[in-house]
């Protein structure tokens, strides 16, 4: 099951240029596994960031925080509402997010499974594996 439909914003990955009603988050680290983004409402941002053992690149706007994850991190993983899954790290144009967390390591990724589990905890959703 891919959750990109109702929860996500479709679009290809790539540079920081605008595409099809969205904006690509800039690539600040090499992303050998491709990159998607997981968005949560800003109200959960600081709590989520503080509960994760490790975070990669995180972008934030007034309304949404976006975590960079490896491409395909929605495969067989039903991200709970109100999470937005953005294939190719293409986020809604209106957000205009800025980088707020720059990882110390060489990877831009937040591990998707710990992110998923903490998101489920914060949204009161039981984890489900498809």
PDB file of N, CA, C and O in Angstrom, residues 2-56:
ATOM      1  N   UNK A   2       0.674   2.121  -0.898  1.00  0.00           N
ATOM      2  CA  UNK A   2       1.389   3.392  -0.922  1.00  0.00           C
ATOM      3  C   UNK A   2       0.444   4.454  -0.399  1.00  0.00           C
ATOM      4  O   UNK A   2      -0.670   4.555  -0.847  1.00  0.00           O
ATOM      5  N   UNK A   3       0.932   5.239   0.543  1.00  0.00           N
ATOM      6  CA  UNK A   3       0.066   6.241   1.146  1.00  0.00           C
ATOM      7  C   UNK A   3       0.154   7.585   0.451  1.00  0.00           C
ATOM      8  O   UNK A   3      -0.427   8.547   0.902  1.00  0.00           O
ATOM      9  N   UNK A   4       0.893   7.689  -0.629  1.00  0.00           N
ATOM     10  CA  UNK A   4       1.096   8.964  -1.292  1.00  0.00           C
ATOM     11  C   UNK A   4      -0.168   9.627  -1.769  1.00  0.00           C
ATOM     12  O   UNK A   4      -0.276  10.831  -1.752  1.00  0.00           O
ATOM     13  N   UNK A   5      -1.188   8.874  -2.185  1.00  0.00           N
ATOM     14  CA  UNK A   5      -2.413   9.434  -2.750  1.00  0.00           C
ATOM     15  C   UNK A   5      -3.077  10.483  -1.897  1.00  0.00           C
ATOM     16  O   UNK A   5      -2.879  11.669  -2.076  1.00  0.00           O
ATOM     17  N   UNK A   6      -3.864  10.076  -0.915  1.00  0.00           N
ATOM     18  CA  UNK A   6      -4.613  11.028  -0.110  1.00  0.00           C
ATOM     19  C   UNK A   6      -3.722  11.819   0.828  1.00  0.00           C
ATOM     20  O   UNK A   6      -4.006  12.951   1.153  1.00  0.00           O
ATOM     21  N   UNK A   7      -2.627  11.213   1.278  1.00  0.00           N
ATOM     22  CA  UNK A   7      -1.773  11.879   2.251  1.00  0.00           C
ATOM     23  C   UNK A   7      -0.637  12.648   1.611  1.00  0.00           C
ATOM     24  O   UNK A   7      -0.105  13.559   2.203  1.00  0.00           O
ATOM     25  N   UNK A   8      -0.220  12.240   0.430  1.00  0.00           N
ATOM     26  CA  UNK A   8       0.996  12.790  -0.141  1.00  0.00           C
ATOM     27  C   UNK A   8       0.764  13.833  -1.201  1.00  0.00           C
ATOM     28  O   UNK A   8      -0.348  14.157  -1.562  1.00  0.00           O
ATOM     29  N   UNK A   9       1.867  14.347  -1.661  1.00  0.00           N
ATOM     30  CA  UNK A   9       1.867  15.330  -2.728  1.00  0.00           C
ATOM     31  C   UNK A   9       2.654  14.707  -3.868  1.00  0.00           C
ATOM     32  O   UNK A   9       3.846  14.470  -3.732  1.00  0.00           O
ATOM     33  N   UNK A  10       2.003  14.367  -4.974  1.00  0.00           N
ATOM     34  CA  UNK A  10       2.735  13.691  -6.035  1.00  0.00           C
ATOM     35  C   UNK A  10       3.763  14.596  -6.687  1.00  0.00           C
ATOM     36  O   UNK A  10       3.613  15.800  -6.703  1.00  0.00           O
ATOM     37  N   UNK A  11       4.799  13.988  -7.226  1.00  0.00           N
ATOM     38  CA  UNK A  11       5.791  14.753  -7.964  1.00  0.00           C
ATOM     39  C   UNK A  11       7.136  14.091  -7.957  1.00  0.00           C
ATOM     40  O   UNK A  11       7.442  13.308  -7.075  1.00  0.00           O
ATOM     41  N   UNK A  12       7.968  14.384  -8.936  1.00  0.00           N
ATOM     42  CA  UNK A  12       9.290  13.780  -9.028  1.00  0.00           C
ATOM     43  C   UNK A  12      10.291  14.456  -8.107  1.00  0.00           C
ATOM     44  O   UNK A  12      10.078  15.560  -7.649  1.00  0.00           O
ATOM     45  N   UNK A  13      11.404  13.785  -7.846  1.00  0.00           N
ATOM     46  CA  UNK A  13      12.453  14.354  -7.014  1.00  0.00           C
ATOM     47  C   UNK A  13      13.439  15.144  -7.848  1.00  0.00           C
ATOM     48  O   UNK A  13      13.343  15.199  -9.054  1.00  0.00           O
ATOM     49  N   UNK A  14      14.394  15.765  -7.185  1.00  0.00           N
ATOM     50  CA  UNK A  14      15.417  16.484  -7.933  1.00  0.00           C
ATOM     51  C   UNK A  14      15.945  17.687  -7.209  1.00  0.00           C
ATOM     52  O   UNK A  14      16.145  17.663  -6.025  1.00  0.00           O
ATOM     53  N   UNK A  15      16.115  18.781  -7.934  1.00  0.00           N
ATOM     54  CA  UNK A  15      16.725  19.992  -7.386  1.00  0.00           C
ATOM     55  C   UNK A  15      15.731  20.820  -6.591  1.00  0.00           C
ATOM     56  O   UNK A  15      14.620  20.405  -6.335  1.00  0.00           O
ATOM     57  N   UNK A  16      16.118  22.032  -6.258  1.00  0.00           N
ATOM     58  CA  UNK A  16      15.268  22.897  -5.455  1.00  0.00           C
ATOM     59  C   UNK A  16      14.295  23.716  -6.302  1.00  0.00           C
ATOM     60  O   UNK A  16      13.591  24.563  -5.786  1.00  0.00           O
ATOM     61  N   UNK A  17      14.221  23.469  -7.584  1.00  0.00           N
ATOM     62  CA  UNK A  17      13.322  24.228  -8.458  1.00  0.00           C
ATOM     63  C   UNK A  17      11.867  23.845  -8.211  1.00  0.00           C
ATOM     64  O   UNK A  17      11.575  22.775  -7.740  1.00  0.00           O
ATOM     65  N   UNK A  18      10.953  24.743  -8.577  1.00  0.00           N
ATOM     66  CA  UNK A  18       9.531  24.464  -8.460  1.00  0.00           C
ATOM     67  C   UNK A  18       9.080  23.535  -9.571  1.00  0.00           C
ATOM     68  O   UNK A  18       9.568  23.592 -10.679  1.00  0.00           O
ATOM     69  N   UNK A  19       8.107  22.661  -9.238  1.00  0.00           N
ATOM     70  CA  UNK A  19       7.525  21.768 -10.237  1.00  0.00           C
ATOM     71  C   UNK A  19       6.072  21.528  -9.888  1.00  0.00           C
ATOM     72  O   UNK A  19       5.747  21.205  -8.761  1.00  0.00           O
ATOM     73  N   UNK A  20       5.198  21.652 -10.877  1.00  0.00           N
ATOM     74  CA  UNK A  20       3.800  21.244 -10.783  1.00  0.00           C
ATOM     75  C   UNK A  20       3.078  21.583  -9.497  1.00  0.00           C
ATOM     76  O   UNK A  20       2.492  20.716  -8.901  1.00  0.00           O
ATOM     77  N   UNK A  21       3.094  22.821  -9.044  1.00  0.00           N
ATOM     78  CA  UNK A  21       2.336  23.206  -7.860  1.00  0.00           C
ATOM     79  C   UNK A  21       3.051  22.895  -6.563  1.00  0.00           C
ATOM     80  O   UNK A  21       2.483  23.047  -5.503  1.00  0.00           O
ATOM     81  N   UNK A  22       4.274  22.446  -6.610  1.00  0.00           N
ATOM     82  CA  UNK A  22       5.021  22.155  -5.404  1.00  0.00           C
ATOM     83  C   UNK A  22       6.421  22.705  -5.521  1.00  0.00           C
ATOM     84  O   UNK A  22       6.825  23.210  -6.566  1.00  0.00           O
ATOM     85  N   UNK A  23       7.155  22.619  -4.441  1.00  0.00           N
ATOM     86  CA  UNK A  23       8.540  23.055  -4.443  1.00  0.00           C
ATOM     87  C   UNK A  23       9.391  21.895  -3.940  1.00  0.00           C
ATOM     88  O   UNK A  23       9.022  21.204  -2.995  1.00  0.00           O
ATOM     89  N   UNK A  24      10.493  21.643  -4.623  1.00  0.00           N
ATOM     90  CA  UNK A  24      11.403  20.589  -4.212  1.00  0.00           C
ATOM     91  C   UNK A  24      12.271  21.083  -3.069  1.00  0.00           C
ATOM     92  O   UNK A  24      12.868  22.159  -3.155  1.00  0.00           O
ATOM     93  N   UNK A  25      12.341  20.304  -2.004  1.00  0.00           N
ATOM     94  CA  UNK A  25      13.237  20.671  -0.919  1.00  0.00           C
ATOM     95  C   UNK A  25      14.667  20.566  -1.431  1.00  0.00           C
ATOM     96  O   UNK A  25      15.004  19.644  -2.163  1.00  0.00           O
ATOM     97  N   UNK A  26      15.524  21.508  -1.077  1.00  0.00           N
ATOM     98  CA  UNK A  26      16.896  21.484  -1.595  1.00  0.00           C
ATOM     99  C   UNK A  26      17.673  20.271  -1.085  1.00  0.00           C
ATOM    100  O   UNK A  26      17.467  19.819   0.038  1.00  0.00           O
ATOM    101  N   UNK A  27      18.539  19.751  -1.912  1.00  0.00           N
ATOM    102  CA  UNK A  27      19.407  18.639  -1.534  1.00  0.00           C
ATOM    103  C   UNK A  27      20.639  19.218  -0.857  1.00  0.00           C
ATOM    104  O   UNK A  27      21.472  19.837  -1.502  1.00  0.00           O
ATOM    105  N   UNK A  28      20.756  19.050   0.446  1.00  0.00           N
ATOM    106  CA  UNK A  28      21.885  19.606   1.185  1.00  0.00           C
ATOM    107  C   UNK A  28      22.927  18.548   1.518  1.00  0.00           C
ATOM    108  O   UNK A  28      23.986  18.879   2.031  1.00  0.00           O
ATOM    109  N   UNK A  29      22.616  17.306   1.253  1.00  0.00           N
ATOM    110  CA  UNK A  29      23.533  16.177   1.422  1.00  0.00           C
ATOM    111  C   UNK A  29      23.274  15.213   0.272  1.00  0.00           C
ATOM    112  O   UNK A  29      22.153  15.121  -0.229  1.00  0.00           O
ATOM    113  N   UNK A  30      24.280  14.442  -0.154  1.00  0.00           N
ATOM    114  CA  UNK A  30      24.037  13.423  -1.178  1.00  0.00           C
ATOM    115  C   UNK A  30      22.986  12.427  -0.697  1.00  0.00           C
ATOM    116  O   UNK A  30      22.984  12.047   0.472  1.00  0.00           O
ATOM    117  N   UNK A  31      22.114  12.011  -1.599  1.00  0.00           N
ATOM    118  CA  UNK A  31      21.015  11.112  -1.249  1.00  0.00           C
ATOM    119  C   UNK A  31      21.032   9.911  -2.184  1.00  0.00           C
ATOM    120  O   UNK A  31      20.250   9.826  -3.125  1.00  0.00           O
ATOM    121  N   UNK A  32      21.936   8.973  -1.922  1.00  0.00           N
ATOM    122  CA  UNK A  32      22.121   7.808  -2.787  1.00  0.00           C
ATOM    123  C   UNK A  32      20.873   6.943  -2.890  1.00  0.00           C
ATOM    124  O   UNK A  32      20.683   6.246  -3.874  1.00  0.00           O
ATOM    125  N   UNK A  33      20.003   6.982  -1.900  1.00  0.00           N
ATOM    126  CA  UNK A  33      18.790   6.170  -1.894  1.00  0.00           C
ATOM    127  C   UNK A  33      17.580   6.939  -2.413  1.00  0.00           C
ATOM    128  O   UNK A  33      16.448   6.519  -2.214  1.00  0.00           O
ATOM    129  N   UNK A  34      17.803   8.063  -3.083  1.00  0.00           N
ATOM    130  CA  UNK A  34      16.688   8.920  -3.469  1.00  0.00           C
ATOM    131  C   UNK A  34      16.179   9.615  -2.226  1.00  0.00           C
ATOM    132  O   UNK A  34      16.725   9.439  -1.135  1.00  0.00           O
ATOM    133  N   UNK A  35      15.130  10.426  -2.403  1.00  0.00           N
ATOM    134  CA  UNK A  35      14.615  11.097  -1.203  1.00  0.00           C
ATOM    135  C   UNK A  35      13.156  11.449  -1.357  1.00  0.00           C
ATOM    136  O   UNK A  35      12.695  11.879  -2.406  1.00  0.00           O
ATOM    137  N   UNK A  36      12.453  11.221  -0.286  1.00  0.00           N
ATOM    138  CA  UNK A  36      11.068  11.621  -0.128  1.00  0.00           C
ATOM    139  C   UNK A  36      11.032  12.476   1.136  1.00  0.00           C
ATOM    140  O   UNK A  36      12.051  12.643   1.810  1.00  0.00           O
ATOM    141  N   UNK A  37       9.873  13.016   1.465  1.00  0.00           N
ATOM    142  CA  UNK A  37       9.738  13.802   2.687  1.00  0.00           C
ATOM    143  C   UNK A  37       8.472  13.387   3.416  1.00  0.00           C
ATOM    144  O   UNK A  37       7.459  13.068   2.792  1.00  0.00           O
ATOM    145  N   UNK A  38       8.552  13.397   4.726  1.00  0.00           N
ATOM    146  CA  UNK A  38       7.402  13.117   5.586  1.00  0.00           C
ATOM    147  C   UNK A  38       7.088  14.416   6.313  1.00  0.00           C
ATOM    148  O   UNK A  38       7.939  14.960   7.021  1.00  0.00           O
ATOM    149  N   UNK A  39       5.860  14.915   6.129  1.00  0.00           N
ATOM    150  CA  UNK A  39       5.450  16.168   6.746  1.00  0.00           C
ATOM    151  C   UNK A  39       4.493  15.938   7.893  1.00  0.00           C
ATOM    152  O   UNK A  39       3.594  15.101   7.807  1.00  0.00           O
ATOM    153  N   UNK A  40       4.711  16.678   8.966  1.00  0.00           N
ATOM    154  CA  UNK A  40       3.796  16.648  10.106  1.00  0.00           C
ATOM    155  C   UNK A  40       3.412  18.085  10.437  1.00  0.00           C
ATOM    156  O   UNK A  40       4.187  19.009  10.193  1.00  0.00           O
ATOM    157  N   UNK A  41       2.216  18.281  10.989  1.00  0.00           N
ATOM    158  CA  UNK A  41       1.846  19.636  11.401  1.00  0.00           C
ATOM    159  C   UNK A  41       2.886  20.208  12.365  1.00  0.00           C
ATOM    160  O   UNK A  41       3.434  19.495  13.212  1.00  0.00           O
ATOM    161  N   UNK A  42       3.154  21.482  12.230  1.00  0.00           N
ATOM    162  CA  UNK A  42       4.186  22.143  13.033  1.00  0.00           C
ATOM    163  C   UNK A  42       3.969  21.979  14.534  1.00  0.00           C
ATOM    164  O   UNK A  42       4.942  21.943  15.295  1.00  0.00           O
ATOM    165  N   UNK A  43       2.742  21.818  14.959  1.00  0.00           N
ATOM    166  CA  UNK A  43       2.456  21.654  16.384  1.00  0.00           C
ATOM    167  C   UNK A  43       3.185  20.436  16.962  1.00  0.00           C
ATOM    168  O   UNK A  43       3.500  20.403  18.143  1.00  0.00           O
ATOM    169  N   UNK A  44       3.478  19.432  16.142  1.00  0.00           N
ATOM    170  CA  UNK A  44       4.187  18.234  16.589  1.00  0.00           C
ATOM    171  C   UNK A  44       5.699  18.313  16.354  1.00  0.00           C
ATOM    172  O   UNK A  44       6.433  17.431  16.786  1.00  0.00           O
ATOM    173  N   UNK A  45       6.179  19.337  15.665  1.00  0.00           N
ATOM    174  CA  UNK A  45       7.563  19.402  15.225  1.00  0.00           C
ATOM    175  C   UNK A  45       8.609  19.232  16.304  1.00  0.00           C
ATOM    176  O   UNK A  45       9.452  18.334  16.226  1.00  0.00           O
ATOM    177  N   UNK A  46       8.609  20.084  17.317  1.00  0.00           N
ATOM    178  CA  UNK A  46       9.643  20.019  18.346  1.00  0.00           C
ATOM    179  C   UNK A  46       9.569  18.723  19.141  1.00  0.00           C
ATOM    180  O   UNK A  46      10.590  18.131  19.480  1.00  0.00           O
ATOM    181  N   UNK A  47       8.342  18.265  19.449  1.00  0.00           N
ATOM    182  CA  UNK A  47       8.204  17.008  20.193  1.00  0.00           C
ATOM    183  C   UNK A  47       8.754  15.838  19.390  1.00  0.00           C
ATOM    184  O   UNK A  47       9.434  14.970  19.926  1.00  0.00           O
ATOM    185  N   UNK A  48       8.461  15.820  18.111  1.00  0.00           N
ATOM    186  CA  UNK A  48       8.948  14.746  17.249  1.00  0.00           C
ATOM    187  C   UNK A  48      10.467  14.787  17.158  1.00  0.00           C
ATOM    188  O   UNK A  48      11.147  13.767  17.327  1.00  0.00           O
ATOM    189  N   UNK A  49      11.017  15.941  16.920  1.00  0.00           N
ATOM    190  CA  UNK A  49      12.467  16.093  16.811  1.00  0.00           C
ATOM    191  C   UNK A  49      13.168  15.649  18.100  1.00  0.00           C
ATOM    192  O   UNK A  49      14.189  14.966  18.054  1.00  0.00           O
ATOM    193  N   UNK A  50      12.613  15.990  19.242  1.00  0.00           N
ATOM    194  CA  UNK A  50      13.249  15.646  20.518  1.00  0.00           C
ATOM    195  C   UNK A  50      13.128  14.161  20.858  1.00  0.00           C
ATOM    196  O   UNK A  50      13.931  13.646  21.632  1.00  0.00           O
ATOM    197  N   UNK A  51      12.163  13.461  20.301  1.00  0.00           N
ATOM    198  CA  UNK A  51      11.963  12.042  20.612  1.00  0.00           C
ATOM    199  C   UNK A  51      12.699  11.094  19.679  1.00  0.00           C
ATOM    200  O   UNK A  51      12.785   9.904  19.972  1.00  0.00           O
ATOM    201  N   UNK A  52      13.217  11.596  18.594  1.00  0.00           N
ATOM    202  CA  UNK A  52      13.925  10.724  17.660  1.00  0.00           C
ATOM    203  C   UNK A  52      15.378  10.546  18.087  1.00  0.00           C
ATOM    204  O   UNK A  52      16.028  11.519  18.473  1.00  0.00           O
ATOM    205  N   UNK A  53      15.897   9.310  17.994  1.00  0.00           N
ATOM    206  CA  UNK A  53      17.296   9.103  18.358  1.00  0.00           C
ATOM    207  C   UNK A  53      18.265   9.780  17.391  1.00  0.00           C
ATOM    208  O   UNK A  53      19.371  10.147  17.778  1.00  0.00           O
ATOM    209  N   UNK A  54      17.835   9.963  16.144  1.00  0.00           N
ATOM    210  CA  UNK A  54      18.677  10.608  15.138  1.00  0.00           C
ATOM    211  C   UNK A  54      17.769  11.213  14.077  1.00  0.00           C
ATOM    212  O   UNK A  54      16.825  10.572  13.627  1.00  0.00           O
ATOM    213  N   UNK A  55      18.063  12.435  13.692  1.00  0.00           N
ATOM    214  CA  UNK A  55      17.304  13.089  12.633  1.00  0.00           C
ATOM    215  C   UNK A  55      18.250  13.515  11.528  1.00  0.00           C
ATOM    216  O   UNK A  55      19.358  13.961  11.790  1.00  0.00           O
ATOM    217  N   UNK A  56      17.775  13.380  10.306  1.00  0.00           N
ATOM    218  CA  UNK A  56      18.516  13.880   9.162  1.00  0.00           C
ATOM    219  C   UNK A  56      18.126  15.329   8.921  1.00  0.00           C
ATOM    220  O   UNK A  56      17.854  16.079   9.862  1.00  0.00           O
TER     221      UNK A  56
END
